[in-house]
mmCIF file of C-alpha atoms in Angstrom:
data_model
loop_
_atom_site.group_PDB
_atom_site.id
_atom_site.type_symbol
_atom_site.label_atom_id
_atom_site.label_comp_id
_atom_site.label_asym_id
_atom_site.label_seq_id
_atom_site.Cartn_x
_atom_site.Cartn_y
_atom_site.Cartn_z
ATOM 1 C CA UNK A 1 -13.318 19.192 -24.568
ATOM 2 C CA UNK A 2 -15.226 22.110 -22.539
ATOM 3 C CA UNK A 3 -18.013 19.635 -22.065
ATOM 4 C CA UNK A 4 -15.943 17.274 -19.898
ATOM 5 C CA UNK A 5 -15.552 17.835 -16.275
ATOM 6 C CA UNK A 6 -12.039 18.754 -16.752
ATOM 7 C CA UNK A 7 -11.996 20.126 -19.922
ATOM 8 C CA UNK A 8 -12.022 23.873 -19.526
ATOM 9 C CA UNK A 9 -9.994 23.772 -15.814
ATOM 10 C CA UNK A 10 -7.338 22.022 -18.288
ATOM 11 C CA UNK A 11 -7.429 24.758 -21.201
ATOM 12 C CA UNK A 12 -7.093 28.131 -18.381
ATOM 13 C CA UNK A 13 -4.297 25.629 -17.424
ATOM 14 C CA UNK A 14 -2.515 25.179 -20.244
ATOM 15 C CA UNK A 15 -3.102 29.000 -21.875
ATOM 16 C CA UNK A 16 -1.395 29.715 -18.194
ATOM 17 C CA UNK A 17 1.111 27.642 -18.306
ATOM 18 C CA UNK A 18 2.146 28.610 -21.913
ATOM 19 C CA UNK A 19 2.384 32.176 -21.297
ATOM 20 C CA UNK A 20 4.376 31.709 -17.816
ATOM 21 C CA UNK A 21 6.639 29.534 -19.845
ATOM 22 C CA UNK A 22 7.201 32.191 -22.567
ATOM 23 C CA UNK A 23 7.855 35.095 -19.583
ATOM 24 C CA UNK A 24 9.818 32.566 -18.251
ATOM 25 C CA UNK A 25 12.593 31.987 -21.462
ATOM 26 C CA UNK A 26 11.841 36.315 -22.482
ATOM 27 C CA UNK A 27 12.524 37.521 -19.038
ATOM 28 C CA UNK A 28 14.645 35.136 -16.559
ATOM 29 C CA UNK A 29 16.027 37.399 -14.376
ATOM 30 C CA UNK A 30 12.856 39.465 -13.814
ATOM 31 C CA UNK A 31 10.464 36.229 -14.175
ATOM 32 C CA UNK A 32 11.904 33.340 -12.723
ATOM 33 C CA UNK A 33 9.066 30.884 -13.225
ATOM 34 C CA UNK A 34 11.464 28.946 -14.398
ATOM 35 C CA UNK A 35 14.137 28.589 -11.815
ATOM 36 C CA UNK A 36 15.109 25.301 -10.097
ATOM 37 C CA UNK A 37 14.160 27.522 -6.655
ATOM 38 C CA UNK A 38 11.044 28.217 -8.194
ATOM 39 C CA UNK A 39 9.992 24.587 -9.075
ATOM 40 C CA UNK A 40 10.850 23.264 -5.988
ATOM 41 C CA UNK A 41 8.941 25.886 -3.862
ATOM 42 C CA UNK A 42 5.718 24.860 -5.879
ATOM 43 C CA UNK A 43 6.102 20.761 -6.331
ATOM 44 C CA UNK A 44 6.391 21.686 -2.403
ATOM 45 C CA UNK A 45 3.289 23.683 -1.535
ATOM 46 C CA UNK A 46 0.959 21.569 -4.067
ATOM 47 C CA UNK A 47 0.448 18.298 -1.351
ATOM 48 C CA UNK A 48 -1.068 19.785 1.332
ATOM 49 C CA UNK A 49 -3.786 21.548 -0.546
ATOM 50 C CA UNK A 50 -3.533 19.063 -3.112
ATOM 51 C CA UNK A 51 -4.870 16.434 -0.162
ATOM 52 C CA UNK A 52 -7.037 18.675 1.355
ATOM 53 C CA UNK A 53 -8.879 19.323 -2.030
ATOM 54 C CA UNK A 54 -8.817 15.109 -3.394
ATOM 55 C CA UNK A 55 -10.898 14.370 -0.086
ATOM 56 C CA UNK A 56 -12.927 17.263 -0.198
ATOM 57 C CA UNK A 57 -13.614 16.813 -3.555
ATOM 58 C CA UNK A 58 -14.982 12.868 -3.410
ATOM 59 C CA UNK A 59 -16.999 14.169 -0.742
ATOM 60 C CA UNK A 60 -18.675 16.999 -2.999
ATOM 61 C CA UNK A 61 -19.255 14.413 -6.048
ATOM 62 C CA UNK A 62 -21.218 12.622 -3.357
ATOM 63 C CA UNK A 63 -23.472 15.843 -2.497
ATOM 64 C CA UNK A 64 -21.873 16.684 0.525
ATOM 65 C CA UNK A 65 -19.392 19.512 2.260
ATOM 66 C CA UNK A 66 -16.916 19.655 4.807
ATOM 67 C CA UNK A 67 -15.778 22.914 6.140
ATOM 68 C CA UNK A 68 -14.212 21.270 8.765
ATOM 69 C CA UNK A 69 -11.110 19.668 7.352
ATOM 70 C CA UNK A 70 -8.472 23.492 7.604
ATOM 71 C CA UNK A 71 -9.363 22.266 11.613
ATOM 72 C CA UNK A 72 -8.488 18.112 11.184
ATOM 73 C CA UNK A 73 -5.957 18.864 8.989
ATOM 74 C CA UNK A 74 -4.445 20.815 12.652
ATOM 75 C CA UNK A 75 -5.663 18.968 14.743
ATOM 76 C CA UNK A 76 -4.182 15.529 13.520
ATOM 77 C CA UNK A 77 -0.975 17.410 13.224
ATOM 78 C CA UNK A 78 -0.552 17.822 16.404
ATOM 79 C CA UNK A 79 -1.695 15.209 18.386
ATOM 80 C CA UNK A 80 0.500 13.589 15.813
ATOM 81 C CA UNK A 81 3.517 16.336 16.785
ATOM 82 C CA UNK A 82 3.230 16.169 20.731
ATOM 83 C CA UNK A 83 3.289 12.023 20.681
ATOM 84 C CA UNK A 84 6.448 11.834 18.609
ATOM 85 C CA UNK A 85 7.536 14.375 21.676
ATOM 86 C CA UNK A 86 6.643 11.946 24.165
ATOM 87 C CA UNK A 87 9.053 9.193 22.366
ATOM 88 C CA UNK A 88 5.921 7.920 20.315
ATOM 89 C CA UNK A 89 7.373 6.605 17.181
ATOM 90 C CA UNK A 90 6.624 8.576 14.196
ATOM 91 C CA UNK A 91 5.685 5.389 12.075
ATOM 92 C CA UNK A 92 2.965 4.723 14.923
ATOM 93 C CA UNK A 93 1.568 8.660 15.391
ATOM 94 C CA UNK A 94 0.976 9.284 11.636
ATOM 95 C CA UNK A 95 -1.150 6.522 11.266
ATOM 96 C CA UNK A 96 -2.628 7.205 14.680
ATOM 97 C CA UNK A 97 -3.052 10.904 13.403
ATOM 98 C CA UNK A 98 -4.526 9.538 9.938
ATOM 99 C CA UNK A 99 -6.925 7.487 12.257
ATOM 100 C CA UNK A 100 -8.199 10.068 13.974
ATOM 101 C CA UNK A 101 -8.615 12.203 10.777
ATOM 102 C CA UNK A 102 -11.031 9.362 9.384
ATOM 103 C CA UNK A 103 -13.083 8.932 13.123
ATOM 104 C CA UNK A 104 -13.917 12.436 12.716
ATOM 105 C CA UNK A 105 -14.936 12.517 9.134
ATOM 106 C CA UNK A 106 -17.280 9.518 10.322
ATOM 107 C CA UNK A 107 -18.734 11.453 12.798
ATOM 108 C CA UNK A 108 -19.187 14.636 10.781
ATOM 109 C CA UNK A 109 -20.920 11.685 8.827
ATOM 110 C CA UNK A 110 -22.836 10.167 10.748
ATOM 111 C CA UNK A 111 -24.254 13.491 12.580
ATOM 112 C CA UNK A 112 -25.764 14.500 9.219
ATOM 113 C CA UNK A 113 -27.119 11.444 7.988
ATOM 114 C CA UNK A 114 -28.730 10.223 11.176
ATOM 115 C CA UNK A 115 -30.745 13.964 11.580
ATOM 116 C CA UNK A 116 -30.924 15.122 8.140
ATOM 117 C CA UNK A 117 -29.118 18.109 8.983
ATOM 118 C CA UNK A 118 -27.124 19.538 5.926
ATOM 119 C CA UNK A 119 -23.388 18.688 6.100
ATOM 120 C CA UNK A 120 -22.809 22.450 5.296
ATOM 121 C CA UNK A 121 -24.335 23.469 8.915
ATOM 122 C CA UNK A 122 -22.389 20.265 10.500
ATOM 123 C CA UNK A 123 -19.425 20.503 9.743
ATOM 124 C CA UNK A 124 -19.250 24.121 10.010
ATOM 125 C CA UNK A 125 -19.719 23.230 13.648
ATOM 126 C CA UNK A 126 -17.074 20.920 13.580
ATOM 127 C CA UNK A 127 -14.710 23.665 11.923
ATOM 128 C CA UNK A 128 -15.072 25.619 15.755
ATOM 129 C CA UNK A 129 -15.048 22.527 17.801
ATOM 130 C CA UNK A 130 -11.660 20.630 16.274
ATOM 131 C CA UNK A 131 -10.097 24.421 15.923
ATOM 132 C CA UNK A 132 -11.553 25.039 19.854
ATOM 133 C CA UNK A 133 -9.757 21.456 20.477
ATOM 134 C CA UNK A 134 -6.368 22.068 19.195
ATOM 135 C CA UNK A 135 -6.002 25.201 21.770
ATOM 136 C CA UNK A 136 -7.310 23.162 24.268
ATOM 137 C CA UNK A 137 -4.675 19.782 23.418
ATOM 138 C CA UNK A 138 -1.901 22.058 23.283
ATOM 139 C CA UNK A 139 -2.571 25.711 23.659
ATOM 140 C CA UNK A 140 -1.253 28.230 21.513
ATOM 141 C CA UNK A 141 2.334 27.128 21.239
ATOM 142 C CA UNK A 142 3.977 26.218 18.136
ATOM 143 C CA UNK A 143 4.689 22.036 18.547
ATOM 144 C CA UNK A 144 8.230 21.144 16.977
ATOM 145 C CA UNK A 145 8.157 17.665 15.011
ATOM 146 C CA UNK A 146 11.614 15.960 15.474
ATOM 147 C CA UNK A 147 11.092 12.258 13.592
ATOM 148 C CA UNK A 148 12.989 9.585 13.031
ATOM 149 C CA UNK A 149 15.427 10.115 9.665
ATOM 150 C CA UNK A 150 13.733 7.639 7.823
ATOM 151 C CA UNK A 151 10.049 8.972 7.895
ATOM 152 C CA UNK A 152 11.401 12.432 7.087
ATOM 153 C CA UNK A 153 13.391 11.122 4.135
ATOM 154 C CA UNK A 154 9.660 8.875 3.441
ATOM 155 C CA UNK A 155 7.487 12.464 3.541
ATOM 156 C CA UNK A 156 9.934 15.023 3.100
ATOM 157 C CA UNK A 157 13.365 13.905 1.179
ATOM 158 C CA UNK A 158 14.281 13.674 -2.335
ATOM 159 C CA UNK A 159 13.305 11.082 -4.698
ATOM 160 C CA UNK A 160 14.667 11.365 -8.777
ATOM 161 C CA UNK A 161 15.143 14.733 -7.902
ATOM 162 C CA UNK A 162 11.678 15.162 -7.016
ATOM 163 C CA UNK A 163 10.281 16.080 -3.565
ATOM 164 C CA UNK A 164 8.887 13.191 -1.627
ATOM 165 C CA UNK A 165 5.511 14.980 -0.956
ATOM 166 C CA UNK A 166 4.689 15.787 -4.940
ATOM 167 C CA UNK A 167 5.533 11.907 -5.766
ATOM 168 C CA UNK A 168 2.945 11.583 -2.527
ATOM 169 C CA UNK A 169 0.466 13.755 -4.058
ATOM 170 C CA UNK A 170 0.724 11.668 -7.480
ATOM 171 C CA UNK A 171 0.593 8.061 -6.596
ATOM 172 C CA UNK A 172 -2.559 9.512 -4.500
ATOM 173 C CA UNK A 173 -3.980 11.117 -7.449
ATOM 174 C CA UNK A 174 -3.546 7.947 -9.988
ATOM 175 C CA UNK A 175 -5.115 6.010 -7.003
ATOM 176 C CA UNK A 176 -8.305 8.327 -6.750
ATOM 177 C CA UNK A 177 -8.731 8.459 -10.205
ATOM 178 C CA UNK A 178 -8.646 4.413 -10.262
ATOM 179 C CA UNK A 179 -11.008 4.652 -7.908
ATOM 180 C CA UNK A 180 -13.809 7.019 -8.582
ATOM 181 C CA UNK A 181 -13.272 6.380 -12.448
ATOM 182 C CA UNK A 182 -12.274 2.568 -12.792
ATOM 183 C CA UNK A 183 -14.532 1.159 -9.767
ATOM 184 C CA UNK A 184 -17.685 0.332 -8.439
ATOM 185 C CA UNK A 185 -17.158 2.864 -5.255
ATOM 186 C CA UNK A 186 -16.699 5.483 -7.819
ATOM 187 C CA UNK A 187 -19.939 4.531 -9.763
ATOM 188 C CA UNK A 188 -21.753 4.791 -6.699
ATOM 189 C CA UNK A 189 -20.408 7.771 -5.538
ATOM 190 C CA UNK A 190 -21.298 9.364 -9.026
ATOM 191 C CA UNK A 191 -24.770 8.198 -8.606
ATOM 192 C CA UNK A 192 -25.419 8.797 -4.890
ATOM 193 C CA UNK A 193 -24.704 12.647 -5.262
ATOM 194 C CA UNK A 194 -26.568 13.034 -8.970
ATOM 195 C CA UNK A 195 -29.730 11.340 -7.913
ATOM 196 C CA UNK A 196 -30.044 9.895 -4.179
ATOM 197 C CA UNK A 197 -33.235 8.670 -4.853
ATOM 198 C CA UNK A 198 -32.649 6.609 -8.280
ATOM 199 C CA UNK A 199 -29.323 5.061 -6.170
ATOM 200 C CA UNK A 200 -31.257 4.123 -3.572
ATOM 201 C CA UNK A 201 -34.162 2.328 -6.732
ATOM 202 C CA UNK A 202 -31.449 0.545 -8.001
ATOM 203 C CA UNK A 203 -29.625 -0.979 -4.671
ATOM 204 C CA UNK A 204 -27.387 1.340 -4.002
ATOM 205 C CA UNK A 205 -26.209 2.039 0.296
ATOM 206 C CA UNK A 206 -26.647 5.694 0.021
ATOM 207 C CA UNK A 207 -25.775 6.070 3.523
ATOM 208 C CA UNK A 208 -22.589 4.218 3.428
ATOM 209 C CA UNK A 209 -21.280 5.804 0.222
ATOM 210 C CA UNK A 210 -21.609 8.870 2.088
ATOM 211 C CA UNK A 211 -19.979 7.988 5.217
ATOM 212 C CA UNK A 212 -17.155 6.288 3.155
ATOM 213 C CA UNK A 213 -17.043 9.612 1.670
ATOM 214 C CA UNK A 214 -16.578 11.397 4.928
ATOM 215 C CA UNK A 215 -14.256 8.921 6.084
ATOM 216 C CA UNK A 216 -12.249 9.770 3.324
ATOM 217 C CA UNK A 217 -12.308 13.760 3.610
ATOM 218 C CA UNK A 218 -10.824 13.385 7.238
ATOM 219 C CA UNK A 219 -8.279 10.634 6.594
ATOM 220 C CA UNK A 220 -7.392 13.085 3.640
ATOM 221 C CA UNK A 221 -6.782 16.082 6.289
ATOM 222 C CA UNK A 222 -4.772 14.234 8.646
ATOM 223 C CA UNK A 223 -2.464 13.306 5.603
ATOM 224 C CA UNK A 224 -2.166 16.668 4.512
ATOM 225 C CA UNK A 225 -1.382 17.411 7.996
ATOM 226 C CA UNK A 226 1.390 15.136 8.424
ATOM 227 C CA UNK A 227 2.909 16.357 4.945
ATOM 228 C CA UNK A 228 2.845 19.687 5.505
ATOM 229 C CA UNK A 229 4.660 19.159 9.482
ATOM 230 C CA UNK A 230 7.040 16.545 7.858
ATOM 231 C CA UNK A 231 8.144 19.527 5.424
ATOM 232 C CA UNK A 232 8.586 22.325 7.869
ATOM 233 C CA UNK A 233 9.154 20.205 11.275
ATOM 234 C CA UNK A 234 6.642 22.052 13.150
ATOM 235 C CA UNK A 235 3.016 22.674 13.712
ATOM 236 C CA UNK A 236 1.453 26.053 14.670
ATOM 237 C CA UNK A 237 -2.072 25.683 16.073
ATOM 238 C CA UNK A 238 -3.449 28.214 13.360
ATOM 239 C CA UNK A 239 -1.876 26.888 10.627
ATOM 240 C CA UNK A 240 -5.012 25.377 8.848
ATOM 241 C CA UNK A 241 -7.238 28.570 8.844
ATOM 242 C CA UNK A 242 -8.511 28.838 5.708
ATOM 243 C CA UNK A 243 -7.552 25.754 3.877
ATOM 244 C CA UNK A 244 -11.032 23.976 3.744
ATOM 245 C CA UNK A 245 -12.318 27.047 1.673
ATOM 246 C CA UNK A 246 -9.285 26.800 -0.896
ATOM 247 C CA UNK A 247 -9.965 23.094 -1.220
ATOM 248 C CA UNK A 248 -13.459 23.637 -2.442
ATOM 249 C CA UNK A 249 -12.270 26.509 -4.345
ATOM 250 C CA UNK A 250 -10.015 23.696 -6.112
ATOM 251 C CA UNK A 251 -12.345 21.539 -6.682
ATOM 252 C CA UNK A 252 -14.925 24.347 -8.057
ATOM 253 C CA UNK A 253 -12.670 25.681 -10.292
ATOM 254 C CA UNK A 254 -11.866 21.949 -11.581
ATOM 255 C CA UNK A 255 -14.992 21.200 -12.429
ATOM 256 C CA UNK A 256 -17.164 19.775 -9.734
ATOM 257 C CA UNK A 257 -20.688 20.638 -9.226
ATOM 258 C CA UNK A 258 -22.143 22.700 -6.271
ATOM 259 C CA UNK A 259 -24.995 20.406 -6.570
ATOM 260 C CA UNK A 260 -22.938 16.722 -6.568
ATOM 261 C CA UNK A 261 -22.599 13.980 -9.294
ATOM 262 C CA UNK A 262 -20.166 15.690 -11.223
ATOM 263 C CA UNK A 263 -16.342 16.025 -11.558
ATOM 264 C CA UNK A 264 -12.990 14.006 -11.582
ATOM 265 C CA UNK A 265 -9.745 14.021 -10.109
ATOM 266 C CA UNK A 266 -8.102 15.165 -12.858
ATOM 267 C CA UNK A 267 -9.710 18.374 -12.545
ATOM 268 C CA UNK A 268 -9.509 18.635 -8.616
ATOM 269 C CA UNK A 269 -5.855 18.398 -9.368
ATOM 270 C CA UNK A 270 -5.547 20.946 -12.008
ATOM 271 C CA UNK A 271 -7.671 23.247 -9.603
ATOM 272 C CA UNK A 272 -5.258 23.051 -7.103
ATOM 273 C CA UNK A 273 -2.036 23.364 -9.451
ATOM 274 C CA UNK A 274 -4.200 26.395 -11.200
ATOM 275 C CA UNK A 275 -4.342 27.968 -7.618
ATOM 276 C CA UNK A 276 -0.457 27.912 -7.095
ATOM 277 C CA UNK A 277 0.394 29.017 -10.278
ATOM 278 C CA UNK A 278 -1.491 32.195 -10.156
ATOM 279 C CA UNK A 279 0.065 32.526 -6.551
ATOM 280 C CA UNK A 280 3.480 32.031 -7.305
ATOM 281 C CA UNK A 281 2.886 34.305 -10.589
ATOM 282 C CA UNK A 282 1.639 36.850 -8.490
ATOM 283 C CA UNK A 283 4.630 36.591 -5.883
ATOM 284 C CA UNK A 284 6.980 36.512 -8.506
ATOM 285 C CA UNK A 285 6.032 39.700 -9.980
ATOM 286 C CA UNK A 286 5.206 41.219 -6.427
ATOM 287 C CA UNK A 287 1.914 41.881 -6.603
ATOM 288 C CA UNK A 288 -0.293 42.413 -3.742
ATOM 289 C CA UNK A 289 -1.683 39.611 -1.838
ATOM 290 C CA UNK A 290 -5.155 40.984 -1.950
ATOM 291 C CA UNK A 291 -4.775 41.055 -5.669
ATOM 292 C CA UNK A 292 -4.751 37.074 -5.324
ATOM 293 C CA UNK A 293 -8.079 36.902 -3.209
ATOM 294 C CA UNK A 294 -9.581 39.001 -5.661
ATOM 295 C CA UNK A 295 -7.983 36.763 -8.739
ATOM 296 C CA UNK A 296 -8.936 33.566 -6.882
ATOM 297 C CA UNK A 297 -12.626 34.854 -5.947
ATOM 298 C CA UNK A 298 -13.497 35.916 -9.762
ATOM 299 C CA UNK A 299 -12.111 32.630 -11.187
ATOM 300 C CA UNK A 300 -14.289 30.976 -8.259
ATOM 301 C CA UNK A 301 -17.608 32.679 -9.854
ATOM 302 C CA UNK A 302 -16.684 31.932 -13.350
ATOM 303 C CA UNK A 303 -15.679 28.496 -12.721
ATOM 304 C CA UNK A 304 -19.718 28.187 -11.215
ATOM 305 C CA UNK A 305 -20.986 29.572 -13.972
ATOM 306 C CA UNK A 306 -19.126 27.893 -16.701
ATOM 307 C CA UNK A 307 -19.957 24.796 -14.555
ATOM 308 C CA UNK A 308 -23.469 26.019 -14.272
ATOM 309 C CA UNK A 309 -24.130 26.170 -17.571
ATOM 310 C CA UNK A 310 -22.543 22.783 -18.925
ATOM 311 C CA UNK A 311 -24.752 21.221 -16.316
ATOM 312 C CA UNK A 312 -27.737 22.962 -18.165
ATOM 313 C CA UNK A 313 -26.720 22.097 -21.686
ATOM 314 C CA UNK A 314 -26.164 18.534 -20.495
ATOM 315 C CA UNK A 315 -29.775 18.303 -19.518
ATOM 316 C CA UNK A 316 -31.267 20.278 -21.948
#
């Protein structure tokens, strides 16, 4: 099991999740892991990063990065916010927003393809421009999101008793997995970011993977972004500081290699629910919230290495 992509992401999981469980049914007024509060806080904070980290994740199985998606995933947001304010329908700006999100990732594309310039340096860029942008859109005002009752019940109600956004982030997770795992795209993906130059031998569009890739990191942003103003019905222009680094943390810690051509979505996911549960642990028994950057950091490095070394014993 440790030799698959998701195989040790999914044992820390499930060691974690036992022993929360037990603290849980030992202690349930002091740890309330447990609680129907509790649940619903984290099957509502999973989408966004959860969104963030699928897109940024396809993009790093490829071979490339994108720092700039904590500044789309704003960006779209708003521009998605201030147009529903202007009588835009809701059902028209999200897509709009979504759009946008996927333009951007193309560009980000197509900026490091055409000069060879790594994506790392690029989109870094792009992480000060689109932040720069949203300040110059709309200032530094929080934007209130007022839809129309039916897209907030779509991206924010109830469903089964489950919160619309989690049922989001799962149909979106079978779908990736379908797709990278069950499909051509995926086998080229796979091959474009273990060996560019044997995809390229055997036929494979390097360059349009890539950019498909790209498309798909900023579509995933502005998604994210539309969850997470759906949930809270308002956008603040710094909201999204950050984010891009915890989505590649996610996808690190699931599995995926620094270098490309490895991972799955399985394990991007179980990054990202690996991330909250040590978080809401953490809040629940009121630790410090530098003693999660440090927590998050050192499973960061070990995740590497662990992935580091599979990579090695695979090719040994």
């Amino acid at each position: 099991m440790l030799a698959k992509p998701a195989g040790s992401i999914f044992v820390v999981f499930a060691l974690i999740q036992i022993a929360c469980i037990a603290a849980g049914l030992l202690y349930p007024d002091d740890f309330r892991y447990l609680s129907p509060q509790n649940l619903t806080i984290l099957m509502k904070a999973v989408p966004v990063l959860g969104c963030l980290a699928l897109g940024a994740g396809i993009l790093m199985i490829a071979g490339e990065f994108d720092l700039s998606i904590g500044s789309v995933y704003t960006l779209t947001a708003i521009i998605m916010a201030v147009q529903v304010g202007n009588g835009m329908s809701a059902f028209i700006a999200a897509p709009l927003a979504i759009l946008i999100g996927v333009a951007i990732g193309m560009l980000n594309g197509m900026i490091t393809l055409r000069f060879g310039l790594p994506s790392f340096i690029v989109t870094l860029g792009g992480l000060l421009f689109w932040r720069g942008a949203v300040l110059l859109y709309n200032g530094a005002v929080q934007v209130r999101f007022d839809p129309e009752p039916a897209f907030s019940a779509l991206f924010a109600g109830t469903f089964f008793g489950l919160n619309a956004a989690f049922i989001w982030i799962i149909l979106l997770v079978v779908v990736f997995h379908l797709l990278l795992h069950n499909h051509w795209f995926g086998n080229h993906v796979f091959a474009t970011g273990g060996n560019r130059a044997a995809a390229t031998a055997i036929g494979i569009n390097v360059k349009r993977i890539k950019m498909a890739a790209f498309a798909i990191a900023g579509g995933m942003a502005a998604f994210a972004g539309i969850l997470a103003t759906s949930r809270v019905g308002s956008v603040q222009p710094g909201q999204g500081t950050g984010l891009e680094l915890q989505a590649i943390a996610a996808c690190v810690i699931g599995g995926l290699s620094l270098n490309g051509g490895r991972g799955s979505v399985i394990g991007i996911f179980l990054g990202v629910l690996l991330i909250h549960t040590i978080t809401n642990v953490l809040l629940l028994v009121r630790a410090p919230g530098f003693y999660l950057e440090m927590f998050i950091a050192t499973l960061i490095v070990g995740a590497a290495i662990l992935n580091q070394l599979i990579e090695r014993k695979g090719t040994a």
